[in-house]
Amino acid sequence: MTRPSGSVLTAQNLSRIYPSGEDTVTALAPFTYAFPPGMTAVVGPSGSGKSTLLNLLAGFDRPTTGRVLVDGTDLHALSEAGRADFRLANYGFVFQNHNLVTILTALENVEFPLMLAGVPVRERRERARALLDGVGLAARATHLPSQLSGGEAQRVAVARALAHNPRVLLADEPTGNLDSHTGERVLELLTGSAREGRTVVLITHDRDVAALADRTLRVRDGVVTADG
Ligand SMILES: Nc1ncnc2c1ncn2[C@@H]1O[C@H](COP(=O)(O)OP(=O)(O)OP(=O)(O)O)[C@@H](O)[C@H]1O
Ligand SMILES: [Mg+2]
């Protein structure tokens, strides 16, 4: 699955301008970048445009100019339904708040993307168990999210994000709500996944977290600059 040379994820002249009363806000100024496989950290002050960038890369928001290419597919040229299917097949997400489905157990949450992808029940259950085991939560399989600690829930969210082996993993402050030890465990999962050749884009306020990435994008007032 790895493609050591060449990028899977590319932003071309990508920008987002939001209307703001009579005025406009340039949340993201035109930005071109080929994300290499591995982990890219996105840092910058609050309100600088980090989530705007991630939402565009995910296809959750429409760019004002430019496009997002994933392995040659123009994300925003797809229909709404086509984009949802495409996202399901190619992306994993981890957010600050784990966004687990409250009425499903830990195991069922991990199975969920596999169910949507039409993976047969036996196979998806087996894979979900292996993933939960991988994040150290085999013993919590039947717990509901409300019965998990914040860090456990976040590890379930990472297992879910990796369940269908996505090429692109997008994370917005995934360790923001966790103590440093639990945060480190979640980060290990993400860096491990980057080492396997995935394209991981990780928003963080934490310098120590950014230091673990292969490279860093700095965002300031909507302007993105790459360093290293
Ligand atoms: N839907 C929207 N409509 C209007 N303005 C928006 C919208 N979404 C974001 N903005 C503005 O765009 C700018 C960038 O917001 P964004 O959420 O990308 O910041 P951020 O870097 O993720 O900040 P934080 O670190 O606080 O999460 C902000 O000034 C914000 O107010
Ligand atoms: Mg944000």
XYZ file of C-alpha atoms and ligand atoms in Angstrom:
260
model
C 0.000 0.000 0.000
C 2.944 2.345 0.497
C 4.101 4.741 -2.184
C 7.401 5.993 -0.850
C 7.937 8.284 -3.806
C 5.180 10.618 -4.860
C 2.354 12.178 -2.940
C -1.099 10.778 -2.479
C -2.490 14.088 -1.225
C -1.973 17.390 -3.026
C -3.371 20.893 -2.468
C -3.284 23.083 -5.577
C -3.860 26.812 -5.210
C -6.253 25.963 -2.394
C -7.954 28.897 -0.671
C -11.024 29.671 1.421
C -12.618 33.046 1.865
C -15.592 33.285 4.230
C -18.144 36.084 4.110
C -18.202 38.063 7.357
C -21.017 40.634 7.399
C -20.216 43.199 4.703
C -16.643 41.988 4.723
C -14.743 38.757 4.040
C -12.227 36.691 6.016
C -9.386 35.012 4.152
C -9.235 31.903 6.327
C -6.766 30.295 3.921
C -4.690 32.168 1.327
C -3.858 30.250 -1.900
C -1.748 27.280 -0.907
C -0.005 24.659 -3.016
C 1.639 21.643 -1.436
C 2.219 17.963 -2.168
C 2.004 16.137 1.167
C 4.706 13.479 1.253
C 3.822 10.142 2.862
C 4.534 10.259 6.593
C 3.455 12.782 9.175
C 2.999 16.487 8.526
C 2.278 18.653 11.561
C 0.192 21.809 11.109
C 0.860 24.479 13.724
C -0.236 28.071 14.222
C -2.160 30.338 16.588
C -5.866 30.007 17.279
C -7.910 31.313 14.350
C -4.988 31.083 11.902
C -6.722 28.666 9.515
C -5.564 25.194 10.526
C -9.000 23.579 10.753
C -10.063 25.396 7.593
C -7.177 23.703 5.790
C -8.043 20.291 7.221
C -11.727 20.659 6.359
C -10.788 21.456 2.768
C -8.379 18.507 2.562
C -11.210 16.305 3.856
C -13.762 17.692 1.431
C -16.009 18.792 4.318
C -15.767 22.350 3.037
C -15.553 23.783 -0.515
C -12.509 25.781 -1.543
C -12.958 29.309 -2.895
C -10.150 28.571 -5.366
C -8.076 25.544 -6.223
C -8.445 21.854 -5.683
C -7.496 18.842 -3.591
C -6.151 15.813 -5.420
C -6.082 12.393 -3.786
C -4.175 9.952 -5.937
C -5.217 11.956 -8.979
C -8.895 12.299 -8.046
C -10.198 15.860 -7.725
C -12.089 15.622 -4.441
C -14.431 18.544 -5.060
C -15.253 17.478 -8.624
C -17.069 14.441 -7.202
C -20.778 14.540 -6.404
C -21.721 14.830 -2.732
C -22.452 11.094 -2.561
C -19.367 10.251 -4.589
C -17.238 12.303 -2.233
C -18.730 10.562 0.812
C -17.912 7.153 -0.695
C -14.471 8.317 -1.687
C -13.821 9.615 1.822
C -14.970 6.361 3.324
C -12.536 4.424 1.160
C -9.523 6.704 1.463
C -9.661 8.757 4.669
C -9.520 8.241 8.393
C -10.300 11.000 10.904
C -9.425 11.672 14.514
C -10.802 14.801 16.153
C -10.264 16.465 19.501
C -13.506 15.004 20.758
C -13.447 11.410 19.723
C -16.872 11.520 17.975
C -17.660 7.902 18.760
C -21.216 6.736 18.200
C -22.686 6.794 21.721
C -25.034 3.829 21.310
C -22.389 1.501 19.887
C -19.797 -0.409 21.913
C -16.071 0.179 21.452
C -15.895 -2.854 19.167
C -18.921 -1.775 17.128
C -17.482 1.712 16.737
C -14.307 0.276 15.234
C -16.388 -1.994 13.003
C -18.552 0.861 11.798
C -16.471 2.076 8.815
C -15.976 -1.542 7.771
C -19.721 -2.128 7.880
C -20.273 0.956 5.726
C -17.645 -0.381 3.331
C -19.598 -3.640 3.057
C -17.037 -5.884 4.747
C -18.724 -9.168 5.819
C -19.560 -9.351 9.513
C -17.165 -12.107 10.514
C -14.212 -10.469 8.810
C -14.941 -7.003 10.140
C -15.413 -8.261 13.683
C -12.080 -10.028 13.545
C -10.326 -6.961 12.186
C -11.959 -4.671 14.771
C -10.860 -6.997 17.584
C -7.292 -6.988 16.321
C -7.334 -3.186 16.121
C -8.740 -2.800 19.645
C -6.074 -5.175 20.832
C -3.492 -3.050 19.031
C -4.530 0.046 20.994
C -4.493 -1.925 24.244
C -8.261 -2.062 24.698
C -9.219 -5.679 24.048
C -10.714 -5.785 27.538
C -12.995 -2.798 26.798
C -14.619 -4.192 23.635
C -18.157 -4.237 25.039
C -17.976 -0.858 26.781
C -20.048 2.027 25.505
C -18.200 5.328 24.966
C -19.759 6.649 28.191
C -18.056 3.777 30.023
C -14.600 4.623 28.680
C -12.100 7.186 29.951
C -11.278 10.083 27.616
C -7.970 8.512 26.656
C -9.535 5.108 26.042
C -12.229 6.667 23.878
C -9.568 8.492 21.880
C -7.670 5.243 21.323
C -10.885 3.617 20.101
C -11.258 6.585 17.736
C -7.754 5.970 16.367
C -8.524 2.244 15.929
C -11.703 3.216 14.077
C -9.813 5.694 11.878
C -7.348 2.954 10.886
C -9.902 0.153 10.487
C -10.281 0.391 6.723
C -6.568 1.055 6.169
C -7.008 4.576 4.772
C -4.348 6.233 2.689
C -4.892 9.597 4.324
C -5.327 10.181 8.052
C -6.424 13.654 9.197
C -6.231 14.572 12.869
C -7.314 17.863 14.487
C -5.814 18.208 17.989
C -6.265 14.491 18.713
C -4.357 14.729 21.990
C -5.720 18.096 23.090
C -7.955 16.652 25.803
C -5.574 14.003 27.083
C -2.960 13.908 29.826
C 0.582 13.686 28.511
C 0.991 9.946 29.047
C -2.267 9.011 27.320
C -1.532 11.589 24.630
C 1.777 9.875 23.972
C 0.045 6.551 23.443
C -2.328 8.078 20.926
C 0.606 9.768 19.190
C 2.506 6.496 18.992
C -0.451 5.041 17.113
C -0.445 7.950 14.689
C 3.321 7.987 14.127
C 3.258 4.202 13.656
C 0.592 4.644 11.046
C 2.704 7.333 9.314
C 5.719 5.024 9.298
C 3.631 2.442 7.465
C 3.482 4.929 4.594
C 0.187 6.671 5.264
C -0.166 10.377 4.709
C -0.932 11.762 8.157
C -1.808 15.429 8.647
C -1.895 16.395 12.307
C -2.980 19.737 13.724
C -1.403 20.484 17.080
C -0.711 23.366 19.457
C 1.985 21.332 21.146
C 5.605 21.836 20.057
C 6.655 18.463 21.428
C 3.972 16.795 19.344
C 4.978 18.733 16.221
C 8.588 17.646 16.798
C 7.535 14.035 16.200
C 6.361 14.835 12.677
C 8.507 14.455 9.568
C 7.815 18.087 8.637
C 5.827 21.086 9.788
C 3.474 23.542 8.103
C 3.093 26.870 9.898
C -0.141 28.791 9.465
C -0.449 32.479 10.319
C -3.396 34.641 9.295
C -4.321 32.098 6.646
C -0.844 31.973 5.108
C 0.826 28.558 5.166
C 4.590 28.132 5.033
C 6.456 24.830 4.979
C 9.596 24.343 6.986
C 11.694 21.261 6.514
N -17.753 28.932 8.653
C -17.053 30.069 8.866
N -17.571 31.273 8.554
C -16.870 32.417 8.751
N -15.614 32.448 9.246
C -15.052 31.279 9.579
C -15.732 30.031 9.417
N -14.911 29.037 9.834
C -13.779 29.641 10.246
N -13.860 30.978 10.094
C -12.790 31.960 10.406
O -11.628 31.572 9.697
C -10.471 31.748 10.499
C -9.723 30.437 10.635
O -10.483 29.529 11.436
P -9.966 28.055 11.777
O -11.078 27.344 12.426
O -9.404 27.453 10.562
O -8.792 28.379 12.815
P -7.830 27.370 13.596
O -6.439 27.700 13.195
O -8.287 25.973 13.416
O -8.035 27.830 15.128
P -8.057 26.961 16.501
O -6.616 26.690 16.827
O -8.666 27.910 17.468
O -8.862 25.727 16.278
C -10.968 32.313 11.830
O -10.810 33.708 11.797
C -12.421 31.934 11.871
O -13.153 32.864 12.619
Mg -9.130 24.558 14.736
